[in-house]
């Protein structure tokens, strides 16, 4: 394999988080892991601790999708959680694959696609970390991704209750003023309807689980995997994700 080049600095992500939260009391390092290219901490941030509704917002499980990481930093820096903080407890995982983030590769340092490994025995440390936050059920889980092959924004929706039909569509309606929606009938091999891929599958029968299905198995009420199109510039991708997050929180019922 060709020598990888470091493209982004995870240290600078840590520094930015420390400047957003100078007291650092809400930043937790759950695990630190070692690679031949350096050591990486796995960070969790909790805000609004103890509030009745619980939201998980995560990014960077695929290292070559930096827009989600930037979205979470922007959301925190601009205190975009403020309107929701009396009601919601937020868990942020700003970057699940810091090695991949630094080298801008999808996989981790062992060449593993982390979002395929939530059902395996003895998973990599990044998965142990991500799984650890599901000790109590979330009402809402938002996973931020990017897709190099898509010409527009779309999302995967997994809700365990039919009352959330239309939820994803309403989110896309708010995003479309920023980034066009991918209206194809099939996206990434799945049937899509107006940008929503409604995965109502029997999760127990699946050979492998992404994080969203692990969350569903842990009684997350509604889980959205949000996919911004990489072909747009980073500001547009971040704005599209920010809009999706705010709308998801605003219209949640
Ligand atoms: Zn991804």
Short mmCIF file of C-alpha atoms and ligand atoms in Angstrom, two decimals:
data_model
loop_
_atom_site.label_atom_id
_atom_site.label_comp_id
_atom_site.label_asym_id
_atom_site.label_seq_id
_atom_site.Cartn_x
_atom_site.Cartn_y
_atom_site.Cartn_z
CA UNK A 1 0.00 0.00 0.00
CA UNK A 2 1.32 3.45 -0.90
CA UNK A 3 2.44 5.64 1.99
CA UNK A 4 -0.49 7.71 3.20
CA UNK A 5 -0.14 11.43 3.59
CA UNK A 6 -1.50 13.29 6.60
CA UNK A 7 -4.05 15.73 5.23
CA UNK A 8 -5.91 16.96 8.32
CA UNK A 9 -4.81 17.51 11.90
CA UNK A 10 -6.83 15.85 14.63
CA UNK A 11 -4.82 17.85 17.16
CA UNK A 12 -6.36 20.98 15.72
CA UNK A 13 -9.84 19.46 16.25
CA UNK A 14 -8.94 18.85 19.90
CA UNK A 15 -7.62 22.41 20.26
CA UNK A 16 -10.75 23.87 18.71
CA UNK A 17 -12.94 21.84 21.08
CA UNK A 18 -10.85 23.00 24.03
CA UNK A 19 -11.28 26.61 22.97
CA UNK A 20 -15.06 26.11 22.65
CA UNK A 21 -15.18 24.53 26.12
CA UNK A 22 -12.29 26.14 28.05
CA UNK A 23 -13.27 24.35 31.24
CA UNK A 24 -13.35 21.09 29.30
CA UNK A 25 -15.68 19.58 31.86
CA UNK A 26 -18.05 18.32 29.18
CA UNK A 27 -15.32 16.74 27.03
CA UNK A 28 -14.55 13.16 27.91
CA UNK A 29 -11.80 11.02 26.46
CA UNK A 30 -13.19 7.52 26.66
CA UNK A 31 -10.40 5.64 24.93
CA UNK A 32 -7.02 6.37 23.49
CA UNK A 33 -5.54 4.04 20.92
CA UNK A 34 -2.14 3.58 19.40
CA UNK A 35 -1.16 3.34 15.74
CA UNK A 36 2.25 3.42 14.05
CA UNK A 37 1.30 6.95 12.92
CA UNK A 38 0.44 8.23 16.38
CA UNK A 39 -1.99 7.98 19.29
CA UNK A 40 -5.60 9.06 18.98
CA UNK A 41 -8.17 9.91 21.66
CA UNK A 42 -11.85 9.07 21.18
CA UNK A 43 -13.89 12.00 22.39
CA UNK A 44 -17.41 12.31 23.71
CA UNK A 45 -19.14 15.56 24.65
CA UNK A 46 -22.28 15.69 26.75
CA UNK A 47 -24.45 18.79 27.13
CA UNK A 48 -27.71 19.20 29.02
CA UNK A 49 -26.99 16.23 31.21
CA UNK A 50 -30.07 14.66 32.77
CA UNK A 51 -32.63 16.23 30.44
CA UNK A 52 -35.59 14.10 29.45
CA UNK A 53 -34.94 13.70 25.74
CA UNK A 54 -31.70 12.19 24.50
CA UNK A 55 -30.03 12.90 21.18
CA UNK A 56 -26.87 11.40 19.74
CA UNK A 57 -25.04 13.36 17.05
CA UNK A 58 -22.02 11.63 15.58
CA UNK A 59 -19.58 12.11 12.72
CA UNK A 60 -16.31 11.00 11.24
CA UNK A 61 -16.82 7.23 11.31
CA UNK A 62 -15.67 7.42 7.69
CA UNK A 63 -12.44 9.40 7.80
CA UNK A 64 -12.79 10.84 4.31
CA UNK A 65 -16.04 12.64 5.21
CA UNK A 66 -14.78 15.73 7.08
CA UNK A 67 -17.99 17.73 6.58
CA UNK A 68 -19.72 15.98 9.47
CA UNK A 69 -16.83 16.69 11.85
CA UNK A 70 -16.90 20.36 10.83
CA UNK A 71 -20.67 20.42 11.32
CA UNK A 72 -20.42 19.28 14.93
CA UNK A 73 -17.65 21.81 15.68
CA UNK A 74 -19.69 24.57 14.09
CA UNK A 75 -22.84 23.49 15.99
CA UNK A 76 -20.94 23.59 19.28
CA UNK A 77 -18.99 26.78 18.59
CA UNK A 78 -22.11 28.73 17.62
CA UNK A 79 -24.08 27.23 20.51
CA UNK A 80 -26.72 26.05 18.07
CA UNK A 81 -27.88 23.66 20.81
CA UNK A 82 -29.14 26.63 22.89
CA UNK A 83 -32.82 26.54 21.80
CA UNK A 84 -32.95 22.83 22.64
CA UNK A 85 -30.83 22.57 25.76
CA UNK A 86 -33.64 22.84 28.32
CA UNK A 87 -35.27 19.74 26.93
CA UNK A 88 -32.49 17.65 25.39
CA UNK A 89 -29.45 15.86 26.64
CA UNK A 90 -26.93 15.80 23.79
CA UNK A 91 -24.19 13.26 23.27
CA UNK A 92 -21.75 14.30 20.56
CA UNK A 93 -19.17 11.98 19.05
CA UNK A 94 -17.35 14.53 16.91
CA UNK A 95 -14.99 12.09 15.20
CA UNK A 96 -15.24 8.31 15.59
CA UNK A 97 -12.32 7.59 13.26
CA UNK A 98 -9.63 10.22 14.00
CA UNK A 99 -6.93 8.24 12.16
CA UNK A 100 -9.06 8.14 9.02
CA UNK A 101 -9.80 11.83 9.47
CA UNK A 102 -6.09 12.73 9.53
CA UNK A 103 -5.26 10.69 6.46
CA UNK A 104 -8.59 11.31 4.76
CA UNK A 105 -9.34 7.65 4.25
CA UNK A 106 -12.69 5.92 4.80
CA UNK A 107 -11.27 3.09 6.91
CA UNK A 108 -9.38 3.02 10.20
CA UNK A 109 -5.63 2.35 10.57
CA UNK A 110 -6.29 -1.38 10.10
CA UNK A 111 -8.09 -0.78 6.82
CA UNK A 112 -11.48 -1.56 8.35
CA UNK A 113 -14.74 0.14 7.39
CA UNK A 114 -15.96 0.83 10.92
CA UNK A 115 -19.59 1.31 9.93
CA UNK A 116 -19.82 -2.37 8.96
CA UNK A 117 -18.63 -3.81 12.24
CA UNK A 118 -21.36 -3.18 14.82
CA UNK A 119 -22.40 -6.84 14.91
CA UNK A 120 -19.01 -8.55 15.03
CA UNK A 121 -17.52 -10.15 18.12
CA UNK A 122 -14.43 -8.36 19.38
CA UNK A 123 -14.75 -5.20 17.24
CA UNK A 124 -12.08 -2.48 16.89
CA UNK A 125 -11.70 0.01 19.74
CA UNK A 126 -13.54 2.75 17.81
CA UNK A 127 -16.64 0.52 17.75
CA UNK A 128 -16.30 -0.37 21.43
CA UNK A 129 -16.25 3.39 22.00
CA UNK A 130 -19.27 4.14 19.77
CA UNK A 131 -21.30 1.29 21.26
CA UNK A 132 -20.60 2.49 24.80
CA UNK A 133 -22.87 5.52 24.45
CA UNK A 134 -25.96 3.36 23.86
CA UNK A 135 -26.18 2.28 27.48
CA UNK A 136 -29.45 4.22 27.73
CA UNK A 137 -31.86 4.49 24.78
CA UNK A 138 -31.74 7.61 22.60
CA UNK A 139 -34.85 9.33 21.30
CA UNK A 140 -32.99 10.58 18.26
CA UNK A 141 -29.70 9.59 16.62
CA UNK A 142 -28.21 11.62 13.79
CA UNK A 143 -25.16 10.31 11.96
CA UNK A 144 -23.41 12.71 9.64
CA UNK A 145 -21.95 11.31 6.43
CA UNK A 146 -20.94 12.42 2.95
CA UNK A 147 -21.31 10.66 -0.38
CA UNK A 148 -18.91 11.21 -3.28
CA UNK A 149 -21.26 9.52 -5.75
CA UNK A 150 -24.44 11.45 -4.99
CA UNK A 151 -25.51 14.59 -6.80
CA UNK A 152 -27.63 15.74 -3.87
CA UNK A 153 -28.53 15.35 -0.19
CA UNK A 154 -30.40 12.27 1.04
CA UNK A 155 -30.92 10.26 4.22
CA UNK A 156 -31.54 6.82 5.63
CA UNK A 157 -34.36 6.68 8.14
CA UNK A 158 -34.91 3.97 10.70
CA UNK A 159 -37.77 4.57 13.08
CA UNK A 160 -39.39 1.96 15.28
CA UNK A 161 -42.74 3.73 15.18
CA UNK A 162 -44.95 4.51 12.18
CA UNK A 163 -45.71 7.95 13.59
CA UNK A 164 -42.36 9.08 12.21
CA UNK A 165 -43.41 8.56 8.61
CA UNK A 166 -42.72 11.85 6.89
CA UNK A 167 -40.14 12.94 9.45
CA UNK A 168 -37.18 12.47 7.12
CA UNK A 169 -39.03 14.10 4.26
CA UNK A 170 -39.71 17.20 6.36
CA UNK A 171 -36.01 17.45 7.16
CA UNK A 172 -35.10 17.23 3.47
CA UNK A 173 -37.61 19.97 2.75
CA UNK A 174 -35.63 22.28 5.00
CA UNK A 175 -32.30 21.24 3.45
CA UNK A 176 -33.23 21.70 -0.18
CA UNK A 177 -32.83 25.48 -0.10
CA UNK A 178 -29.15 24.87 0.69
CA UNK A 179 -28.35 21.73 -1.28
CA UNK A 180 -30.51 19.99 -3.89
CA UNK A 181 -32.04 16.66 -2.85
CA UNK A 182 -31.13 13.44 -4.63
CA UNK A 183 -34.52 12.44 -6.07
CA UNK A 184 -33.37 9.20 -7.74
CA UNK A 185 -35.58 6.14 -7.22
CA UNK A 186 -32.52 4.16 -6.25
CA UNK A 187 -29.59 5.50 -4.25
CA UNK A 188 -26.52 3.45 -3.40
CA UNK A 189 -28.38 0.24 -4.20
CA UNK A 190 -31.43 1.00 -2.05
CA UNK A 191 -34.95 2.07 -2.99
CA UNK A 192 -35.36 5.77 -2.27
CA UNK A 193 -38.40 8.01 -2.17
CA UNK A 194 -37.80 11.75 -2.56
CA UNK A 195 -34.39 11.41 -0.95
CA UNK A 196 -35.50 9.14 1.91
CA UNK A 197 -34.29 5.55 2.11
CA UNK A 198 -36.69 3.94 4.58
CA UNK A 199 -34.92 0.91 5.87
CA UNK A 200 -37.65 -1.16 7.48
CA UNK A 201 -35.72 -4.35 7.61
CA UNK A 202 -35.52 -7.21 10.05
CA UNK A 203 -32.29 -6.19 11.73
CA UNK A 204 -31.77 -9.55 13.41
CA UNK A 205 -31.51 -11.25 10.02
CA UNK A 206 -28.73 -8.98 8.76
CA UNK A 207 -25.18 -10.31 8.54
CA UNK A 208 -23.63 -6.98 9.45
CA UNK A 209 -24.79 -3.83 11.20
CA UNK A 210 -23.88 -0.20 10.69
CA UNK A 211 -24.12 2.08 13.74
CA UNK A 212 -27.75 3.00 12.92
CA UNK A 213 -28.88 -0.62 13.20
CA UNK A 214 -26.99 -1.16 16.41
CA UNK A 215 -28.79 1.93 17.71
CA UNK A 216 -32.12 0.51 16.56
CA UNK A 217 -31.34 -2.72 18.41
CA UNK A 218 -30.71 -0.53 21.46
CA UNK A 219 -34.18 1.04 21.17
CA UNK A 220 -33.24 4.35 19.56
CA UNK A 221 -36.66 5.76 18.66
CA UNK A 222 -35.60 7.35 15.41
CA UNK A 223 -32.30 7.14 13.65
CA UNK A 224 -31.22 9.13 10.63
CA UNK A 225 -28.07 8.70 8.59
CA UNK A 226 -27.63 12.04 6.84
CA UNK A 227 -25.69 12.07 3.57
CA UNK A 228 -24.44 15.33 2.06
CA UNK A 229 -23.09 15.25 -1.48
CA UNK A 230 -19.29 15.66 -1.42
CA UNK A 231 -19.27 17.50 -4.73
CA UNK A 232 -20.48 20.66 -2.98
CA UNK A 233 -17.98 22.80 -1.08
CA UNK A 234 -17.47 22.26 2.63
CA UNK A 235 -19.47 25.35 3.68
CA UNK A 236 -22.49 24.11 1.76
CA UNK A 237 -22.17 20.59 3.16
CA UNK A 238 -21.85 21.93 6.70
CA UNK A 239 -24.82 24.28 6.26
CA UNK A 240 -26.95 21.48 4.85
CA UNK A 241 -26.12 19.22 7.82
CA UNK A 242 -26.68 22.05 10.33
CA UNK A 243 -30.07 22.71 8.85
CA UNK A 244 -30.97 19.04 8.99
CA UNK A 245 -29.95 18.79 12.66
CA UNK A 246 -31.89 21.90 13.71
CA UNK A 247 -34.98 20.79 11.82
CA UNK A 248 -34.78 17.26 13.24
CA UNK A 249 -34.69 18.69 16.78
CA UNK A 250 -37.35 21.31 16.13
CA UNK A 251 -39.95 18.97 14.62
CA UNK A 252 -39.29 16.01 16.92
CA UNK A 253 -42.37 14.96 18.81
ZN1 LIG B 1 -19.99 7.63 5.30
#
